[in-house]
Amino acid sequence: MLDKLNEIEKAALDSLQSVNDQAALEAWRVANTGRSSPLMLVFAELGKLSKEERPVIGQAANRVKVALEAALTERAEAVKNAALAKSLEEEHLDVTLPGRTRHIGRLHPSTQQLRRVLSILAEMGFQVYTSREVETDEINFQLLNFPPHHPAREMQDSFYVEAGDRGDNPILMRTHTSPGQIRAMREFAAMNPENPPAIRIALPGMCFRYEQITARSEIQFNQVEGLAVGENITFADLKGTLIEFAHRMFGQRARTRFRASYFPFTEPSAEMDVECFVCGGKGCQVCKNSGWLEILGCGMVHPVVLQNGGYDPKRYSGFAWGMGPERQLMLRYKIEDIRYFWGNDVRFLEQF
Ligand code: DAH
């Protein structure tokens, strides 16, 4: 019997050497110390032994039981440590890896510039009026005094929107923000047709032209239109307003000049230049050595346009202008290719 116990112990301890995980530990425990293990069978048979043998074998069996349990505990500890060491090794964190930067969104540079322009104009009393991007030929051109075959129409090739046969009044994407002048004047005039109220508004928004996309021309761009209509408004008001705007936008010392120009919807018409802020007027690549940068078109609202808007040109007068925020940004930051604006390259966009 004692030999048998020694064998049981030796076999159990031997097999414990190859136990390497939690499942094998449990299987070993059941096989070697469980209810139907060889060791437990020895206990079960103690009753059949003689009085003399019983305590000797009993003690020996108990010693084996204690030894096996101790061996199991020790092995369990070793298995646990091995598992921990393995997971530390495998799940090892490389704290020297550089972190991932978080990309924080920002407003598009055009939006930022639009907001700068509009906030200056707001301080000067111009309220924002948003007009539609899809227009009729009548409002985009005809009511702005572009007759049907006027050559100035060719300055603005258009995207037409399929809308059945509308004859001389097709639907198109607005080519400039000026049609908003007609919509605004008509809306204000309708409030009081006998005595239409004075108007002082800024009309921002996207414009579209059917053009070859190049570094200098895009098929879409923003404009900010300005319109002031009232009694006794003169060209001096136009100049005072736009010079003040230029000072607030480009600095109090920015010099400006007006040059005569032509637009069908204004008479007289002009273009305003600011002294080149890149070279200070000395002449450089940005201003093409002229020392001046053209920043907007303007003029006194043509009597026909006032009439079309519901404002009697004998009583009312007004001035208007149109300028491009993308153009201002290109000049300010020497951006040489207009395609960057809608190219969606974050390397460009995140610089603003
Ligand atoms: N609509 C013109 C354009 O797109 C810009 C412009 C010029 C607007 C003179 C005006 C203006 O209101 O008075 O080129």
XYZ file of C-alpha atoms and ligand atoms in Angstrom:
366
model
C 0.000 0.000 0.000
C 2.793 2.434 0.896
C 4.482 1.666 -2.395
C 1.271 2.349 -4.180
C 0.969 5.733 -2.453
C 4.521 6.605 -3.433
C 3.740 5.717 -7.008
C 0.598 7.811 -6.969
C 2.561 10.751 -5.626
C 5.390 10.373 -8.094
C 3.068 9.984 -11.096
C 1.042 12.994 -10.035
C 4.067 15.207 -9.463
C 5.571 14.113 -12.775
C 2.446 14.929 -14.711
C 2.215 18.306 -12.982
C 5.441 19.328 -14.726
C 3.680 19.560 -18.059
C 0.739 21.597 -16.749
C 0.972 25.059 -18.293
C -2.400 26.717 -18.209
C -5.528 27.209 -16.199
C -7.491 24.432 -17.918
C -4.717 21.872 -17.449
C -4.414 22.860 -13.778
C -8.069 22.129 -13.245
C -7.875 18.837 -15.133
C -4.865 17.833 -13.028
C -6.688 18.743 -9.819
C -9.674 16.556 -10.753
C -7.497 13.653 -11.876
C -5.160 13.670 -8.913
C -7.032 14.991 -5.910
C -10.638 14.718 -7.106
C -13.223 12.329 -5.692
C -12.394 9.454 -8.028
C -8.641 9.999 -8.138
C -6.360 7.047 -7.191
C -5.425 8.873 -3.981
C -9.027 9.268 -2.892
C -9.669 5.622 -3.639
C -6.945 4.815 -1.111
C -8.834 6.821 1.496
C -12.013 5.019 0.549
C -10.348 1.708 1.147
C -8.807 2.575 4.526
C -11.790 0.902 6.232
C -10.845 -2.429 4.752
C -7.367 -2.335 6.315
C -6.301 -3.935 9.571
C -6.211 -1.872 12.718
C -2.402 -1.734 12.625
C -2.117 -0.724 8.984
C -4.908 1.818 8.990
C -3.144 4.731 10.844
C 0.129 4.161 8.969
C -1.490 4.199 5.559
C -3.884 6.939 6.628
C -1.048 9.175 7.691
C 0.914 8.435 4.544
C -2.114 9.142 2.343
C -2.699 12.420 4.168
C 0.916 13.401 3.635
C 0.583 12.679 -0.084
C -2.656 14.677 -0.224
C -1.013 17.669 1.468
C 2.022 17.357 -0.788
C -0.096 17.214 -3.938
C -2.160 20.205 -2.848
C 0.973 22.184 -2.060
C 2.464 21.241 -5.411
C -0.742 22.311 -7.156
C -0.759 25.691 -5.402
C 2.844 26.269 -6.305
C 2.257 25.255 -9.909
C -0.832 27.468 -10.114
C 1.247 30.413 -8.950
C 3.931 29.651 -11.532
C 1.330 29.360 -14.320
C -0.194 32.678 -13.269
C 3.185 34.419 -13.248
C 4.067 32.976 -16.632
C 0.758 34.206 -18.063
C 1.348 37.671 -16.622
C 4.897 37.801 -17.965
C 3.615 36.742 -21.369
C 0.889 39.366 -21.465
C 3.316 42.049 -20.325
C 5.607 41.056 -23.106
C 2.940 40.862 -25.790
C 0.853 43.857 -24.789
C 3.860 46.004 -24.217
C 3.137 49.702 -24.866
C 5.742 51.687 -26.704
C 5.573 54.960 -24.830
C 8.181 56.483 -27.122
C 5.772 56.469 -30.118
C 4.896 60.051 -31.064
C 1.284 60.967 -30.275
C -1.349 61.413 -32.951
C -2.298 65.021 -33.415
C -5.947 65.847 -33.212
C -7.190 67.764 -36.218
C -9.314 70.656 -35.132
C -11.712 71.940 -37.751
C -11.821 75.574 -38.704
C -13.749 77.916 -40.923
C -12.880 77.933 -44.599
C -10.662 80.930 -45.462
C -13.408 82.333 -47.710
C -15.888 82.135 -44.860
C -13.426 83.872 -42.571
C -12.922 86.661 -45.094
C -16.660 86.954 -45.787
C -17.215 87.383 -42.056
C -14.506 90.058 -41.799
C -16.042 91.988 -44.681
C -19.570 91.653 -43.343
C -18.629 92.648 -39.823
C -16.952 95.838 -41.072
C -19.994 96.597 -43.210
C -22.290 95.878 -40.255
C -20.403 98.472 -38.198
C -20.997 100.883 -41.066
C -24.736 100.214 -41.052
C -25.079 97.627 -43.832
C -27.384 94.740 -43.002
C -26.935 91.327 -44.598
C -29.497 90.371 -47.232
C -29.139 86.882 -48.673
C -30.477 86.330 -52.131
C -30.810 83.140 -54.150
C -28.073 81.307 -56.062
C -30.428 80.122 -58.805
C -31.798 83.011 -60.809
C -33.755 83.866 -63.901
C -32.090 85.487 -66.869
C -34.462 88.415 -66.350
C -33.211 89.177 -62.841
C -29.584 88.173 -63.353
C -29.276 90.238 -66.568
C -32.267 91.966 -68.118
C -33.492 94.006 -65.150
C -29.886 94.981 -64.459
C -29.929 96.718 -67.796
C -28.119 94.059 -69.814
C -30.232 94.038 -73.022
C -30.642 90.518 -74.529
C -27.737 90.779 -76.930
C -25.598 93.154 -74.942
C -21.911 92.288 -75.381
C -21.387 92.604 -71.612
C -23.292 89.325 -71.242
C -20.383 87.617 -72.826
C -18.220 88.797 -69.950
C -20.252 86.366 -67.900
C -20.801 82.990 -69.526
C -23.446 81.203 -67.522
C -24.462 77.799 -66.277
C -28.027 77.274 -67.430
C -30.345 75.055 -65.438
C -32.553 72.733 -67.470
C -36.098 73.969 -66.873
C -38.045 73.355 -70.039
C -38.354 76.034 -72.701
C -38.532 79.384 -70.972
C -37.810 81.364 -74.128
C -35.883 84.535 -73.359
C -35.945 83.898 -69.629
C -34.003 80.738 -68.897
C -32.956 79.714 -65.396
C -29.297 79.952 -64.533
C -26.852 79.960 -61.652
C -26.327 83.603 -60.743
C -23.181 84.982 -62.327
C -22.853 87.768 -59.762
C -24.590 88.984 -56.599
C -26.056 92.017 -58.380
C -29.458 90.363 -59.103
C -29.946 90.474 -55.314
C -30.228 94.264 -55.748
C -33.412 93.807 -57.772
C -34.879 91.280 -55.324
C -34.038 93.442 -52.326
C -35.351 96.679 -53.837
C -38.578 94.971 -54.874
C -39.043 93.492 -51.418
C -38.394 96.804 -49.653
C -40.505 98.772 -52.155
C -43.409 96.375 -51.647
C -43.503 97.353 -47.964
C -44.577 100.853 -48.936
C -44.926 101.343 -52.710
C -45.698 105.086 -52.404
C -42.721 105.793 -50.169
C -40.232 102.970 -50.444
C -37.828 102.928 -47.485
C -34.107 103.692 -47.707
C -31.885 100.651 -48.144
C -28.412 99.892 -46.841
C -27.529 96.240 -47.373
C -24.658 93.837 -48.032
C -25.407 90.821 -50.224
C -22.885 88.019 -49.807
C -22.802 84.720 -51.603
C -21.547 82.249 -54.148
C -21.566 83.104 -57.850
C -21.055 80.764 -60.785
C -19.592 81.185 -64.238
C -19.116 78.744 -67.060
C -15.387 79.106 -67.489
C -12.288 77.117 -68.049
C -10.840 76.485 -64.578
C -7.334 77.901 -64.444
C -5.040 79.405 -61.831
C -6.834 82.732 -62.399
C -10.457 81.740 -63.016
C -12.834 79.460 -61.191
C -16.386 78.391 -61.947
C -17.476 79.465 -58.484
C -16.450 82.275 -56.168
C -17.990 84.527 -53.557
C -18.945 88.137 -53.948
C -20.114 90.735 -51.508
C -22.421 93.238 -53.108
C -23.263 96.505 -51.398
C -26.332 98.614 -52.054
C -27.424 101.927 -50.624
C -30.597 103.588 -51.926
C -32.237 106.712 -50.572
C -32.883 110.366 -51.228
C -29.926 112.635 -51.957
C -27.325 109.879 -52.170
C -24.386 111.060 -54.264
C -21.107 109.794 -55.654
C -19.460 111.452 -52.634
C -21.347 108.990 -50.395
C -20.081 106.121 -52.527
C -16.491 107.313 -52.241
C -16.719 108.070 -48.533
C -18.223 104.648 -47.780
C -15.768 102.646 -49.864
C -12.698 104.567 -48.702
C -13.793 104.050 -45.101
C -14.314 100.355 -45.818
C -10.807 100.100 -47.328
C -9.319 101.787 -44.249
C -11.063 99.372 -41.901
C -10.196 96.374 -44.057
C -6.642 97.174 -45.155
C -5.495 99.654 -42.510
C -6.092 103.321 -41.758
C -3.175 104.360 -43.934
C -4.239 102.377 -47.015
C -4.391 104.730 -49.991
C -7.145 104.279 -52.559
C -7.999 105.549 -56.005
C -11.020 105.384 -58.303
C -10.829 104.748 -62.022
C -13.691 105.221 -64.472
C -15.146 101.934 -65.710
C -18.266 100.463 -67.242
C -21.064 98.251 -65.892
C -24.535 98.192 -67.461
C -26.262 98.557 -64.075
C -24.377 101.643 -62.858
C -23.871 105.129 -64.271
C -21.308 106.433 -63.748
C -19.243 103.329 -62.999
C -15.826 102.997 -61.420
C -13.297 100.549 -60.082
C -11.505 101.103 -56.807
C -7.851 100.258 -56.270
C -5.920 100.124 -53.007
C -2.255 100.851 -52.849
C -0.452 97.526 -53.095
C -0.031 96.286 -49.521
C 2.680 93.879 -50.575
C 5.172 96.478 -51.835
C 3.604 99.634 -50.394
C 3.088 101.061 -53.879
C 6.656 100.664 -55.106
C 5.709 98.018 -57.645
C 6.029 94.248 -57.333
C 4.831 91.006 -58.913
C 1.523 91.023 -57.030
C 0.497 94.468 -58.337
C 2.230 93.811 -61.656
C 4.480 96.791 -61.023
C 1.574 99.239 -61.004
C 1.643 99.851 -57.249
C -2.154 99.396 -57.147
C -4.527 96.471 -56.644
C -8.053 96.502 -58.022
C -10.452 95.372 -55.317
C -13.966 96.235 -56.442
C -16.345 97.544 -59.082
C -18.869 100.210 -58.145
C -21.089 103.004 -59.369
C -24.269 104.975 -58.981
C -27.251 102.665 -59.466
C -28.508 103.143 -63.031
C -31.920 104.886 -63.198
C -33.330 101.947 -65.164
C -32.260 99.580 -62.388
C -33.837 101.774 -59.681
C -37.027 101.828 -61.731
C -36.947 98.039 -62.139
C -36.581 97.722 -58.380
C -39.643 99.896 -57.717
C -37.718 103.052 -56.751
C -38.540 106.222 -58.694
C -35.204 107.462 -60.090
C -36.473 111.061 -60.034
C -36.714 110.887 -56.281
C -34.211 108.211 -55.288
C -30.592 107.589 -56.046
C -28.137 105.029 -54.815
C -24.751 103.461 -55.116
C -23.637 99.871 -55.325
C -20.475 97.862 -55.455
C -19.306 94.289 -55.850
C -16.130 92.728 -54.518
C -14.579 89.283 -54.164
C -13.393 87.855 -50.845
C -11.274 85.195 -52.567
C -9.545 87.900 -54.579
C -8.856 89.844 -51.390
C -7.338 86.739 -49.790
C -5.218 86.037 -52.861
C -3.817 89.532 -52.727
C -3.343 89.538 -48.973
C -1.607 86.138 -48.783
C -0.044 86.056 -52.263
C -2.038 82.954 -53.158
C -1.144 82.371 -56.759
C -3.751 79.813 -57.724
C -7.481 80.318 -57.172
C -8.064 76.551 -57.471
C -6.765 76.080 -53.919
C -10.018 77.485 -52.557
C -12.199 74.576 -53.632
C -9.441 71.998 -54.027
C -10.087 70.647 -50.515
C -6.413 70.214 -49.738
C -6.140 70.542 -45.962
C -2.503 71.542 -46.268
C -3.786 74.757 -47.827
C -6.893 75.181 -45.713
C -5.238 74.647 -42.341
C -2.933 77.602 -42.865
C -5.805 79.980 -42.180
N -21.485 92.517 -60.724
C -20.137 92.926 -61.066
C -19.317 91.691 -61.428
O -19.680 90.620 -61.118
C -19.492 93.635 -59.917
C -20.107 94.949 -59.637
C -19.646 96.087 -60.272
C -21.184 95.062 -58.787
C -20.207 97.321 -60.038
C -21.757 96.297 -58.539
C -21.249 97.420 -59.180
O -22.794 96.469 -57.722
O -21.818 98.627 -58.925
O -18.285 91.815 -62.028
